[in-house]
Structures are given as C-alpha cells and as structure tokens.
Tab-separated table of C-alpha atoms and ligand atoms in Angstrom:
chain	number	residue	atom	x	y	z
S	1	UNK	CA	-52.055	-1.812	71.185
S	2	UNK	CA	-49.651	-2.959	73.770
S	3	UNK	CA	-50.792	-6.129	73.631
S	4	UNK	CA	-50.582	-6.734	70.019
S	5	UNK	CA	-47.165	-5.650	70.197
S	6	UNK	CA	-46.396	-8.219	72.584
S	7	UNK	CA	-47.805	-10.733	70.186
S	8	UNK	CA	-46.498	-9.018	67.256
S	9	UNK	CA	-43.045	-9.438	68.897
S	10	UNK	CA	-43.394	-12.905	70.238
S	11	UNK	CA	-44.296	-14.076	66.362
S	12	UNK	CA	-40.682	-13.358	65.920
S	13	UNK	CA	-38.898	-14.794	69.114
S	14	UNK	CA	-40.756	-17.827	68.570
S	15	UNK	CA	-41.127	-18.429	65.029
S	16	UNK	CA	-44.345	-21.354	64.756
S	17	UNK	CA	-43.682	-24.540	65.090
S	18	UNK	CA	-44.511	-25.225	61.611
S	19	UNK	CA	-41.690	-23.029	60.036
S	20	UNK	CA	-39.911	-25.702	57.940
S	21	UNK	CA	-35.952	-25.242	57.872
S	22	UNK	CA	-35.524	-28.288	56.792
S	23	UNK	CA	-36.675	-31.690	55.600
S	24	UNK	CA	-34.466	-34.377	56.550
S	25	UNK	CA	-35.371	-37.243	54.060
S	26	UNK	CA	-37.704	-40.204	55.535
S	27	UNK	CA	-35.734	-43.282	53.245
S	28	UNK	CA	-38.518	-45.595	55.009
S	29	UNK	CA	-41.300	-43.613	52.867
S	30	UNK	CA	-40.805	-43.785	49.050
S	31	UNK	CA	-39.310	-40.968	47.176
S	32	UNK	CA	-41.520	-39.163	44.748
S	33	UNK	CA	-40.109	-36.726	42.150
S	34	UNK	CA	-40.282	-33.783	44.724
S	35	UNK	CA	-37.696	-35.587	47.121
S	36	UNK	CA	-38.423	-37.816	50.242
S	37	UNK	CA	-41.151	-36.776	52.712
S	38	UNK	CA	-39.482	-35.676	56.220
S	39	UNK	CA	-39.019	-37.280	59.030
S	40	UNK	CA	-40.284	-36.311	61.771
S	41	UNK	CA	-38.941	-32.972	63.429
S	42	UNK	CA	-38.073	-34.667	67.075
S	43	UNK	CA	-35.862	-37.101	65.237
S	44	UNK	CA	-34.111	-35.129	63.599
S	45	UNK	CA	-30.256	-34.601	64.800
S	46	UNK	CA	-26.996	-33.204	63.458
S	47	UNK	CA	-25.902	-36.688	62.913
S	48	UNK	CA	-28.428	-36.646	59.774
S	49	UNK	CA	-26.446	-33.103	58.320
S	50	UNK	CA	-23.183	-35.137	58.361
S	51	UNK	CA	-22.065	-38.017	55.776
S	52	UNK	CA	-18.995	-39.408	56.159
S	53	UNK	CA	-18.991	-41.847	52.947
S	54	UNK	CA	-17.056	-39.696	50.890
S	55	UNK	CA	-14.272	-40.058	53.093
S	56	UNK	CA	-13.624	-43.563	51.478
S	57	UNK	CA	-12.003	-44.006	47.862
S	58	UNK	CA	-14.046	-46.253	45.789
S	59	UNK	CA	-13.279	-49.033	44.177
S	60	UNK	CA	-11.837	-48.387	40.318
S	61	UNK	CA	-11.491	-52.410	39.387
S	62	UNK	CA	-13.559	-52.277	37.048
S	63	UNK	CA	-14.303	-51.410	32.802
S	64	UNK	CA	-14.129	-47.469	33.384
S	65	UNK	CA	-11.103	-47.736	36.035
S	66	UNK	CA	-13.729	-45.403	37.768
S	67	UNK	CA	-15.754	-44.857	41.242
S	68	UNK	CA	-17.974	-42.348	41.637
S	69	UNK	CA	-19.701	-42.780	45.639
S	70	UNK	CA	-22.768	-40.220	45.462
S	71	UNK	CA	-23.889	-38.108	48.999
S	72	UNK	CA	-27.579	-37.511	47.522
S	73	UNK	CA	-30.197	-37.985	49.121
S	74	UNK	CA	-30.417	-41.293	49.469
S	75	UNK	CA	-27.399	-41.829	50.994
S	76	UNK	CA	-27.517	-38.345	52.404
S	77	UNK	CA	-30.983	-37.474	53.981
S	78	UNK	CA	-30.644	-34.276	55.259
S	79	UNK	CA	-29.785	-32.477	52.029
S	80	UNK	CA	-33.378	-33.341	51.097
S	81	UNK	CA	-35.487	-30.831	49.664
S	82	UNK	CA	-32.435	-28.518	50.215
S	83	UNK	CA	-31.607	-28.572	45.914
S	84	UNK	CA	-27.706	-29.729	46.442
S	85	UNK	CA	-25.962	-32.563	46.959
S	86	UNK	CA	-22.214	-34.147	45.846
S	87	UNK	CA	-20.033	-37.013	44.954
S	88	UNK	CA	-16.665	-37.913	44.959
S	89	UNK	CA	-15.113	-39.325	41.658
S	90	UNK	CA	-11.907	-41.586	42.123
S	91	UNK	CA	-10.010	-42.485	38.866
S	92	UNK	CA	-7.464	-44.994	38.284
S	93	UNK	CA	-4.387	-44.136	35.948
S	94	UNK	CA	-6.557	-44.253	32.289
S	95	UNK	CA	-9.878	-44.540	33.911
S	96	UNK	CA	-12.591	-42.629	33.069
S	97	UNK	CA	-16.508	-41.236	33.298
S	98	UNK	CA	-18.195	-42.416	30.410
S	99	UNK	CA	-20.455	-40.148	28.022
S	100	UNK	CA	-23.219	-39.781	30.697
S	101	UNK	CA	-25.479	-36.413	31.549
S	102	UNK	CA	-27.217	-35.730	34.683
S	103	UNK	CA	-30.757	-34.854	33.739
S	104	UNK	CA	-31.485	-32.918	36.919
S	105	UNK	CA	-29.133	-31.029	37.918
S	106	UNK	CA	-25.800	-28.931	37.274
S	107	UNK	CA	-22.531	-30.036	38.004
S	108	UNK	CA	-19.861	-28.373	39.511
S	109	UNK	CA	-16.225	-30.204	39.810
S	110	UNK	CA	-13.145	-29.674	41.958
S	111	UNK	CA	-10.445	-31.597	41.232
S	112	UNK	CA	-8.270	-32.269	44.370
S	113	UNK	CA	-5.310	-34.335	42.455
S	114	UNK	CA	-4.284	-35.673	39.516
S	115	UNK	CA	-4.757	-34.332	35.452
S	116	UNK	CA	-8.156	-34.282	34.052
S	117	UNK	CA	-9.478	-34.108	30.362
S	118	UNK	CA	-12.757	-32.796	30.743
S	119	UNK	CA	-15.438	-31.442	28.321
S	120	UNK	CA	-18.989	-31.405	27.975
S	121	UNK	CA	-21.027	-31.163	24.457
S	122	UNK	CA	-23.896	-28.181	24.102
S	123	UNK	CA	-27.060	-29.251	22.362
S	124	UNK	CA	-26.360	-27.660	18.993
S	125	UNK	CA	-23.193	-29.963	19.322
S	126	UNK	CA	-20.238	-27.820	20.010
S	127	UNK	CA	-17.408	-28.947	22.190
S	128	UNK	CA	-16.211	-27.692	25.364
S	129	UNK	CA	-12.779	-29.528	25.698
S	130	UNK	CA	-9.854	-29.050	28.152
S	131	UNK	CA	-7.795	-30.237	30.584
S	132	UNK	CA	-8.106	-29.626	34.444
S	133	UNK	CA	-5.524	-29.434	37.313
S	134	UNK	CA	-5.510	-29.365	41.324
S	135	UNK	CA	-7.443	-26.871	42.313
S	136	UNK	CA	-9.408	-26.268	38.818
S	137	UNK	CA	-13.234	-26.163	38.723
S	138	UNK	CA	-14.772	-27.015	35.920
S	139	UNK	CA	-19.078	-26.252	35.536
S	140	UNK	CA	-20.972	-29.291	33.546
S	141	UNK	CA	-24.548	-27.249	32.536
S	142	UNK	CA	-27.758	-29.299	33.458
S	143	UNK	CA	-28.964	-32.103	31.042
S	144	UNK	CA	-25.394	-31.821	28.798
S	145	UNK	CA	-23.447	-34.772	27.855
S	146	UNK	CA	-19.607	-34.840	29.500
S	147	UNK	CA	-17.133	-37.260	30.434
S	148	UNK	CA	-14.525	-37.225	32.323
S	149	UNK	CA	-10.621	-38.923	31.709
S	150	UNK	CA	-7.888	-39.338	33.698
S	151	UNK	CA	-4.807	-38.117	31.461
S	152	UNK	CA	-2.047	-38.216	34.095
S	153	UNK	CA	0.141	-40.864	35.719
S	154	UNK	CA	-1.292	-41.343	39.344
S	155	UNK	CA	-5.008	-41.757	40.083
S	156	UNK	CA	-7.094	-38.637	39.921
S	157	UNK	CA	-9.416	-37.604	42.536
S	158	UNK	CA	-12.347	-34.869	42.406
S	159	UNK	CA	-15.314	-34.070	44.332
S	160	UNK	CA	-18.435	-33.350	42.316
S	161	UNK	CA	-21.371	-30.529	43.784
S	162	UNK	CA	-24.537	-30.617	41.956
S	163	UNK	CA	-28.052	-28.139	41.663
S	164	UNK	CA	-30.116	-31.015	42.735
S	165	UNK	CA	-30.411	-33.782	45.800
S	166	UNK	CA	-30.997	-36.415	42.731
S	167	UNK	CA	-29.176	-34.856	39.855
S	168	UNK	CA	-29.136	-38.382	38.214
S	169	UNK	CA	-26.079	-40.171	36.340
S	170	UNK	CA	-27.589	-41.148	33.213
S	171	UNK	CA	-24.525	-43.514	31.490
S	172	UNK	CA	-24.528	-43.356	27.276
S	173	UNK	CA	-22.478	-46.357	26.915
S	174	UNK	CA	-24.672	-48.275	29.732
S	175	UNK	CA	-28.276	-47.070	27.828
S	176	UNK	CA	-27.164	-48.203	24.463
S	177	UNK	CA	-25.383	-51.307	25.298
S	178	UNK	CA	-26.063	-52.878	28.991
S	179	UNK	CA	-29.385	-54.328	28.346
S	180	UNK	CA	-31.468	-55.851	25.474
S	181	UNK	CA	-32.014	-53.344	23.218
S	182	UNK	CA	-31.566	-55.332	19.618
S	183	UNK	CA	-28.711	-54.846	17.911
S	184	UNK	CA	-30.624	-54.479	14.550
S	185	UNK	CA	-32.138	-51.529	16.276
S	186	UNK	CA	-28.756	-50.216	17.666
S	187	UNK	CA	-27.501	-50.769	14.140
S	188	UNK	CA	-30.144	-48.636	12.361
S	189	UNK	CA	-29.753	-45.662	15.107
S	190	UNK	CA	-26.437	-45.981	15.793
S	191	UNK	CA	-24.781	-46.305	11.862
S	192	UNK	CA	-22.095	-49.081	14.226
S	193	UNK	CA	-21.085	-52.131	12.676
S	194	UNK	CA	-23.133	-55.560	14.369
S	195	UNK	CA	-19.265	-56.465	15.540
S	196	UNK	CA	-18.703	-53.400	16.764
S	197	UNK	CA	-22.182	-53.571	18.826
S	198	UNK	CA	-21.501	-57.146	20.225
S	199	UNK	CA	-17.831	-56.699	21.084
S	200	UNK	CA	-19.862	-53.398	23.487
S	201	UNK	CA	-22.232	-55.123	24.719
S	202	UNK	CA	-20.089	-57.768	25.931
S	203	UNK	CA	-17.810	-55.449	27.718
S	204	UNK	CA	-21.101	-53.771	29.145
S	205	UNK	CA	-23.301	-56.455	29.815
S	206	UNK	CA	-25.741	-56.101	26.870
S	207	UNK	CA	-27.349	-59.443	25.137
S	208	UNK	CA	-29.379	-59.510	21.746
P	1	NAG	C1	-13.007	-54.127	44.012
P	1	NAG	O1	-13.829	-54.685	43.024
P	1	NAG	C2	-13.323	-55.896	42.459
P	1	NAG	C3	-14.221	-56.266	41.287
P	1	NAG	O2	-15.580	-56.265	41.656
P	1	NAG	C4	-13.284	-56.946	43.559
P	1	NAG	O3	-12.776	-58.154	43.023
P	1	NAG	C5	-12.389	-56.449	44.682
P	1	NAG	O4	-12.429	-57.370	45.750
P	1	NAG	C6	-12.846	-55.085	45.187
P	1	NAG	N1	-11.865	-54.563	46.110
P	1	NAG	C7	-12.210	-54.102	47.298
P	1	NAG	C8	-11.081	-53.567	48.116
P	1	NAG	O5	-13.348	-54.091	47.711
C-alpha cells in the first residue's frame, strides 16, 4: 500500500517525460495542416517563446499604403500547436487592408493609434461597419470577409491576435486580379467592365 503511494505520489512530482507542454515548431521539417512537428525537447529554450519582429514598423510604400508583419508560426515557432498567434498592422495616412478573410482562424484587433474604419461582412451579406479608436477592439469572426482603412491624418497602428498559429490572409483583390485568371472569365463572374479588369490587374500584377 505504502509503496504504491510512493509511486502514486511520485507520478505527480515528476510528471513523465513524455507530458507534452509544448511543441516548439521544427521550420527544418515541413509543415502539414496540423502545424510543424517539434523540435526536439533539449533544444528547446525561452529564446524560441520570444519574437521580437513586431517591434519593427513595416514598410507601407506600397498599393495598399499597408504592412502587416505576421508572428505565426513560421516566423514564431513556439506558438506552434498552441492555436494563437498575432500580427502587427502599420497603415500609412489612406492606406488600407484590402477585402481579405482569414480562413483559419478569428481575429481579434487592438488598435494602439490612429482612426480606423473597420467592418467585416456575415455570410448572408450584412454589414458590420464602424469606426475604431486607441484602445478599441474590434472581433473579425473566422472565415468572414473585412478590411481595414485608415480614416485619420497620421499613420495608424494595431496589433492583430488570432484563434490559430496559421490563421491565413487570404487577399480578394490579390485572388481575382494578381495572376492569370482570364479576364473573359473575371468578366462573366465578376459583372466588371474588361477596362475596369485591366486597369486592376495592372495595379495588382495580373496579366490575361
Ligand atoms: C520600402 O519599400 C519600397 C518599395 O518596395 C522600397 O523602395 C524602399 O526602399 C523600402 N524602404 C525601406 C526603409 O526598406
């Protein structure tokens, strides 16, 4: 009895040594829908729970006026297989996030300066539509289309928390007019104008 006390006892002082707190992300092995496999355990050190790339603001010369630097896992191992991970989102005066939806996870926005118009579009096609301050949160539910604009007269910045290590930014704009897709085709889906395709997908990077 005594002894299997002991044991009992010990189970809990010294949890086995395959009790898996964590699973920092191997980047050398390739990532699979379920995440990254993990490194090993005696690699592992505190150095891979910190990021410090979302210390830097990124670049906005460009056609959105917009940066958004992701911490997933990729660039952030040791959130792997822990279902979270962030971004930060730097907007020049005008600039904005393009229609885009993040297939895999929900986001959750802080805005640390600047004036925001924000909404997000349900799938029976209702708007959500407002404007956002410092210190506002704003929720964007899993899989719905939002965008983001900077409305206010200094650059805007925000930090973005998602539901998922690889929540995904899946650009509108960038699937209907950055690659090949024919404009006859884009035409027929779309009800645009061929002008109004071409003039798109050469601010995009689109041909055809
Ligand atoms: C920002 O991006 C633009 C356009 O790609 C580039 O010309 C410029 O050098 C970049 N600025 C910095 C500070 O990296």
């Amino acid at each position: 009895m005594m002894f299997l006390l002991i044991l009992f006892t010990s189970a809990f002082l010294f949890p086995s040594s395959n009790a898996l707190d964590f699973c920092v992300g191997d980047l050398g092995a390739p990532q699979d829908p379920a995440g990254y496999s993990c490194k090993k355990a005696e690699a592992v050190t505190v150095k891979d729970f910190v990021f410090s790339g979302l210390s830097v603001a990124g670049n906005t010369s460009n056609v959105m006026k917009a940066a958004v630097t992701p911490a997933f896992s990729t660039q952030f191992p040791g959130i792997n297989g822990l279902g979270v991970s962030l971004a930060r989102l730097d907007l020049a005066v005008g600039g904005r996030t393009a229609m885009h939806t993040h297939p895999e996870g929900t986001e959750v926005l802080t805005i640390i300066q600047g004036t925001l118009c924000a909404g997000f579009i349900s799938s029976t096609n209702k708007v959500y539509l407002t404007s956002l301050h410092e210190g506002d949160v704003m929720a964007f539910p899993q899989g719905l289309m939002h965008f983001q604009i900077n409305v206010g007269k200094s650059p805007a910045l925000a930090f973005a928390s998602f539901s998922s290590t690889s929540p995904v930014i899946y650009f509108m704009d960038y699937a209907w007019f950055a690659n090949d897709l024919p404009t006859q085709i884009l035409q027929k889906t779309t009800f645009l104008d061929p002008d109004q395709i071409q003039r798109l997908k050469e601010l995009l990077g689109g041909t055809n």
